[in-house]
mmCIF file of C-alpha atoms in Angstrom:
data_model
loop_
_atom_site.group_PDB
_atom_site.id
_atom_site.type_symbol
_atom_site.label_atom_id
_atom_site.label_comp_id
_atom_site.label_asym_id
_atom_site.label_seq_id
_atom_site.Cartn_x
_atom_site.Cartn_y
_atom_site.Cartn_z
ATOM 1 C CA MET E 1338 19.409 -10.693 10.134
ATOM 2 C CA ASP E 1339 17.732 -12.392 7.179
ATOM 3 C CA THR E 1340 14.887 -11.008 5.065
ATOM 4 C CA VAL E 1341 12.195 -12.953 6.912
ATOM 5 C CA ASP E 1342 13.365 -11.751 10.334
ATOM 6 C CA LEU E 1343 13.683 -8.166 9.096
ATOM 7 C CA LEU E 1344 10.226 -7.950 7.572
ATOM 8 C CA LEU E 1345 8.346 -9.849 10.278
ATOM 9 C CA HIS E 1346 8.371 -6.866 12.617
ATOM 10 C CA PRO E 1347 5.422 -4.437 12.829
ATOM 11 C CA VAL E 1348 7.460 -1.197 12.917
ATOM 12 C CA ARG E 1349 9.722 -2.233 10.038
ATOM 13 C CA LEU E 1350 6.722 -3.412 8.053
ATOM 14 C CA ARG E 1351 5.013 -0.052 8.616
ATOM 15 C CA VAL E 1352 8.142 1.769 7.425
ATOM 16 C CA VAL E 1353 8.103 -0.318 4.249
ATOM 17 C CA HIS E 1354 4.377 0.449 3.737
ATOM 18 C CA ALA E 1355 4.942 4.173 4.335
ATOM 19 C CA LEU E 1356 7.676 4.308 1.706
ATOM 20 C CA SER E 1357 5.824 2.281 -0.922
ATOM 21 C CA GLY E 1358 4.802 3.827 -4.202
ATOM 22 C CA GLY E 1359 8.076 5.689 -4.604
ATOM 23 C CA ARG E 1360 7.513 7.906 -1.572
ATOM 24 C CA GLU E 1361 10.488 9.510 0.141
ATOM 25 C CA LEU E 1362 10.207 10.415 3.827
ATOM 26 C CA THR E 1363 12.478 11.591 6.610
ATOM 27 C CA THR E 1364 12.684 9.692 9.862
ATOM 28 C CA SER E 1365 10.787 12.571 11.502
ATOM 29 C CA GLU E 1366 7.980 12.171 8.972
ATOM 30 C CA LEU E 1367 7.932 8.423 9.639
ATOM 31 C CA CYS E 1368 7.722 9.142 13.390
ATOM 32 C CA ALA E 1369 4.727 11.413 12.757
ATOM 33 C CA ARG E 1370 2.998 8.562 10.890
ATOM 34 C CA MET E 1371 3.636 6.182 13.807
ATOM 35 C CA PRO E 1372 3.060 8.187 16.990
ATOM 36 C CA GLU E 1373 2.618 4.986 19.027
ATOM 37 C CA ALA E 1374 6.275 4.064 18.361
ATOM 38 C CA SER E 1375 9.008 6.039 20.120
ATOM 39 C CA LYS E 1376 11.381 8.101 18.002
ATOM 40 C CA VAL E 1377 14.286 5.936 19.160
ATOM 41 C CA THR E 1378 12.436 2.843 17.971
ATOM 42 C CA VAL E 1379 11.676 4.311 14.535
ATOM 43 C CA TYR E 1380 15.265 5.560 14.091
ATOM 44 C CA ARG E 1381 16.633 2.133 15.084
ATOM 45 C CA HIS E 1382 14.390 0.279 12.630
ATOM 46 C CA VAL E 1383 15.159 2.710 9.787
ATOM 47 C CA ALA E 1384 18.863 2.106 10.455
ATOM 48 C CA LEU E 1385 18.342 -1.684 10.377
ATOM 49 C CA LEU E 1386 16.405 -1.514 7.107
ATOM 50 C CA THR E 1387 19.065 0.740 5.573
ATOM 51 C CA GLU E 1388 21.936 -1.503 6.663
ATOM 52 C CA ALA E 1389 20.108 -4.551 5.278
ATOM 53 C CA GLY E 1390 19.588 -2.969 1.860
ATOM 54 C CA PHE E 1391 15.842 -2.306 2.022
ATOM 55 C CA LEU E 1392 16.177 1.477 2.205
ATOM 56 C CA GLU E 1393 18.518 3.996 0.672
ATOM 57 C CA VAL E 1394 19.134 7.665 1.288
ATOM 58 C CA ALA E 1395 17.375 9.623 -1.456
ATOM 59 C CA GLU E 1396 18.536 13.056 -0.340
ATOM 60 C CA GLU E 1397 20.435 14.788 2.460
ATOM 61 C CA HIS E 1398 20.360 18.399 3.597
ATOM 62 C CA ARG E 1399 21.245 20.418 6.677
ATOM 63 C CA VAL E 1400 18.514 21.486 9.068
ATOM 64 C CA ARG E 1401 19.598 23.604 12.043
ATOM 65 C CA GLY E 1402 23.096 22.132 11.944
ATOM 66 C CA ALA E 1403 21.995 18.490 11.691
ATOM 67 C CA VAL E 1404 21.864 16.345 8.561
ATOM 68 C CA GLU E 1405 18.340 15.332 7.606
ATOM 69 C CA ARG E 1406 17.962 12.337 5.309
ATOM 70 C CA ARG E 1407 15.052 11.389 3.095
ATOM 71 C CA TYR E 1408 14.710 7.636 2.655
ATOM 72 C CA ARG E 1409 13.138 5.528 -0.068
ATOM 73 C CA LEU E 1410 12.735 1.827 -0.743
ATOM 74 C CA ARG E 1411 15.462 0.364 -2.918
ATOM 75 C CA LYS E 1412 14.112 -0.999 -6.180
ATOM 76 C CA ASP E 1413 16.377 -4.057 -5.833
ATOM 77 C CA ARG E 1414 15.491 -4.666 -2.175
ATOM 78 C CA PRO E 1415 15.211 -8.192 -0.806
ATOM 79 C CA ALA E 1416 11.742 -9.714 -0.623
ATOM 80 C CA ILE E 1417 10.031 -12.748 0.835
ATOM 81 C CA ASP E 1418 9.332 -14.603 -2.393
ATOM 82 C CA GLY E 1419 7.542 -17.918 -2.811
ATOM 83 C CA GLU E 1420 10.715 -19.906 -2.145
ATOM 84 C CA ALA E 1421 11.480 -17.999 1.066
ATOM 85 C CA ALA E 1422 7.854 -18.330 2.227
ATOM 86 C CA ALA E 1423 7.974 -22.089 1.596
ATOM 87 C CA ALA E 1424 11.138 -22.324 3.730
ATOM 88 C CA MET E 1425 9.553 -20.467 6.656
ATOM 89 C CA SER E 1426 8.745 -22.495 9.753
ATOM 90 C CA LEU E 1427 5.233 -22.579 11.192
ATOM 91 C CA ASP E 1428 6.466 -20.228 13.939
ATOM 92 C CA ASP E 1429 7.790 -17.847 11.251
ATOM 93 C CA HIS E 1430 4.326 -17.881 9.673
ATOM 94 C CA ARG E 1431 2.741 -17.181 13.084
ATOM 95 C CA ARG E 1432 5.114 -14.234 13.579
ATOM 96 C CA GLY E 1433 4.452 -12.997 10.060
ATOM 97 C CA PHE E 1434 0.700 -13.133 10.496
ATOM 98 C CA ALA E 1435 0.923 -11.407 13.904
ATOM 99 C CA ALA E 1436 3.137 -8.670 12.419
ATOM 100 C CA ALA E 1437 0.759 -8.202 9.487
ATOM 101 C CA MET E 1438 -2.246 -7.948 11.839
ATOM 102 C CA ALA E 1439 -0.430 -5.493 14.123
ATOM 103 C CA VAL E 1440 0.394 -3.318 11.100
ATOM 104 C CA LEU E 1441 -3.162 -3.565 9.805
ATOM 105 C CA ILE E 1442 -4.604 -2.502 13.176
ATOM 106 C CA ALA E 1443 -2.106 0.371 13.518
ATOM 107 C CA GLU E 1444 -2.765 1.617 9.981
ATOM 108 C CA PHE E 1445 -6.540 1.363 10.451
ATOM 109 C CA ASN E 1446 -6.337 3.296 13.724
ATOM 110 C CA ALA E 1447 -4.163 5.942 12.029
ATOM 111 C CA TYR E 1448 -6.810 6.223 9.297
ATOM 112 C CA LEU E 1449 -9.653 6.580 11.845
ATOM 113 C CA ASP E 1450 -7.663 9.214 13.780
ATOM 114 C CA ARG E 1451 -7.295 11.458 10.698
ATOM 115 C CA ASP E 1452 -9.510 14.498 10.335
ATOM 116 C CA GLY E 1453 -12.348 13.722 7.966
ATOM 117 C CA ALA E 1454 -12.087 9.939 8.158
ATOM 118 C CA ASN E 1455 -15.337 8.525 6.831
ATOM 119 C CA PRO E 1456 -15.357 4.738 6.432
ATOM 120 C CA ALA E 1457 -18.605 4.716 4.431
ATOM 121 C CA ASP E 1458 -17.486 7.392 1.952
ATOM 122 C CA ASP E 1459 -13.993 5.873 1.707
ATOM 123 C CA SER E 1460 -15.335 2.400 0.810
ATOM 124 C CA VAL E 1461 -13.688 0.819 3.852
ATOM 125 C CA SER E 1462 -14.339 -2.900 4.006
ATOM 126 C CA TYR E 1463 -13.385 -5.612 6.458
ATOM 127 C CA ARG E 1464 -15.809 -8.343 5.583
ATOM 128 C CA GLN E 1465 -15.072 -12.017 5.932
ATOM 129 C CA GLY E 1466 -16.674 -14.875 4.095
ATOM 130 C CA THR E 1467 -16.119 -18.552 3.584
ATOM 131 C CA LEU E 1468 -15.460 -19.904 0.106
ATOM 132 C CA TRP E 1469 -15.803 -23.614 -0.588
ATOM 133 C CA LEU E 1470 -13.188 -24.409 -3.230
ATOM 134 C CA SER E 1471 -11.508 -27.411 -4.775
ATOM 135 C CA PRO E 1472 -7.739 -27.136 -5.326
ATOM 136 C CA ASP E 1473 -8.374 -26.287 -9.001
ATOM 137 C CA GLU E 1474 -10.967 -23.646 -8.086
ATOM 138 C CA LEU E 1475 -8.540 -22.108 -5.576
ATOM 139 C CA THR E 1476 -5.808 -21.959 -8.218
ATOM 140 C CA GLU E 1477 -8.204 -20.288 -10.649
ATOM 141 C CA LEU E 1478 -9.425 -17.793 -8.037
ATOM 142 C CA LEU E 1479 -5.846 -16.791 -7.196
ATOM 143 C CA ARG E 1480 -4.984 -16.460 -10.900
ATOM 144 C CA LYS E 1481 -7.986 -14.170 -11.446
ATOM 145 C CA LEU E 1482 -7.126 -12.058 -8.385
ATOM 146 C CA VAL E 1483 -3.557 -11.542 -9.611
ATOM 147 C CA GLU E 1484 -4.825 -10.739 -13.109
ATOM 148 C CA THR E 1485 -7.277 -8.191 -11.705
ATOM 149 C CA LEU E 1486 -4.826 -6.518 -9.326
ATOM 150 C CA GLN E 1487 -1.699 -6.563 -11.519
ATOM 151 C CA PRO E 1488 -2.466 -3.369 -13.507
ATOM 152 C CA SER E 1489 -2.991 -1.347 -10.306
ATOM 153 C CA LEU E 1490 0.199 -2.574 -8.630
ATOM 154 C CA SER E 1491 2.354 -0.406 -10.890
ATOM 155 C CA ASN E 1492 0.385 2.786 -10.172
ATOM 156 C CA GLU E 1493 2.497 5.556 -8.705
ATOM 157 C CA PRO E 1494 1.382 8.412 -6.464
ATOM 158 C CA THR E 1495 -0.201 11.244 -8.435
ATOM 159 C CA PRO E 1496 -2.623 14.026 -7.548
ATOM 160 C CA GLY E 1497 -6.055 12.512 -7.088
ATOM 161 C CA ARG E 1498 -4.719 9.074 -6.091
ATOM 162 C CA SER E 1499 -4.720 7.865 -2.515
ATOM 163 C CA PRO E 1500 -2.930 4.796 -1.236
ATOM 164 C CA TYR E 1501 -5.205 1.954 -0.170
ATOM 165 C CA LEU E 1502 -3.990 -0.903 1.983
ATOM 166 C CA LEU E 1503 -5.292 -4.213 0.640
ATOM 167 C CA SER E 1504 -4.700 -7.165 2.941
ATOM 168 C CA PRO E 1505 -6.122 -10.375 1.553
ATOM 169 C CA ILE E 1506 -5.965 -13.217 4.037
ATOM 170 C CA LEU E 1507 -6.593 -16.708 2.762
ATOM 171 C CA PHE E 1508 -6.206 -19.975 4.641
ATOM 172 C CA PRO E 1509 -8.140 -23.217 4.996
ATOM 173 C CA ALA E 1510 -10.637 -22.787 7.829
ATOM 174 C CA GLU E 1511 -10.874 -26.556 8.380
ATOM 175 C CA PRO E 1512 -8.971 -29.639 7.288
ATOM 176 C CA PRO E 1513 -10.053 -30.914 3.861
ATOM 177 C CA ALA E 1514 -13.033 -33.257 3.833
ATOM 178 C CA PRO E 1515 -12.106 -36.917 3.256
#
């Protein structure tokens, strides 16, 4: 299975999100984060991601006679880069968008189901707006977004930091005007 096929699945994408930021989790802990997915499903997808080189075993220890493994994302894991995204078919992009939306909905529901969830206090936002941009303005907007976000992308988990899921979605809403 290639990188695109592996990552364009909601459960596998959620596993990757859960392990981001250097986190290490057991399959049981991953199951607890995704109660809507069966344990068999989570175990199967963790195995696929491990076999494909996305995950590695960080630690093993015995628990009641069984071996429990803690997993983490490999630093040298495959990724869907610009070249791979350009080679994706329109159906691949449809699947990718559907997987991303399924993950976003599942993660948002998991957030709302937590004790103490407070969208107003937590600065939750899901606004949409239309931007009218020329190709040069779009390029400049994207450059500024990357420049703004880049310093935060290397942040690691520390006390006082919480992970935030940022899901920018950008596409032309209409064909370009003649």
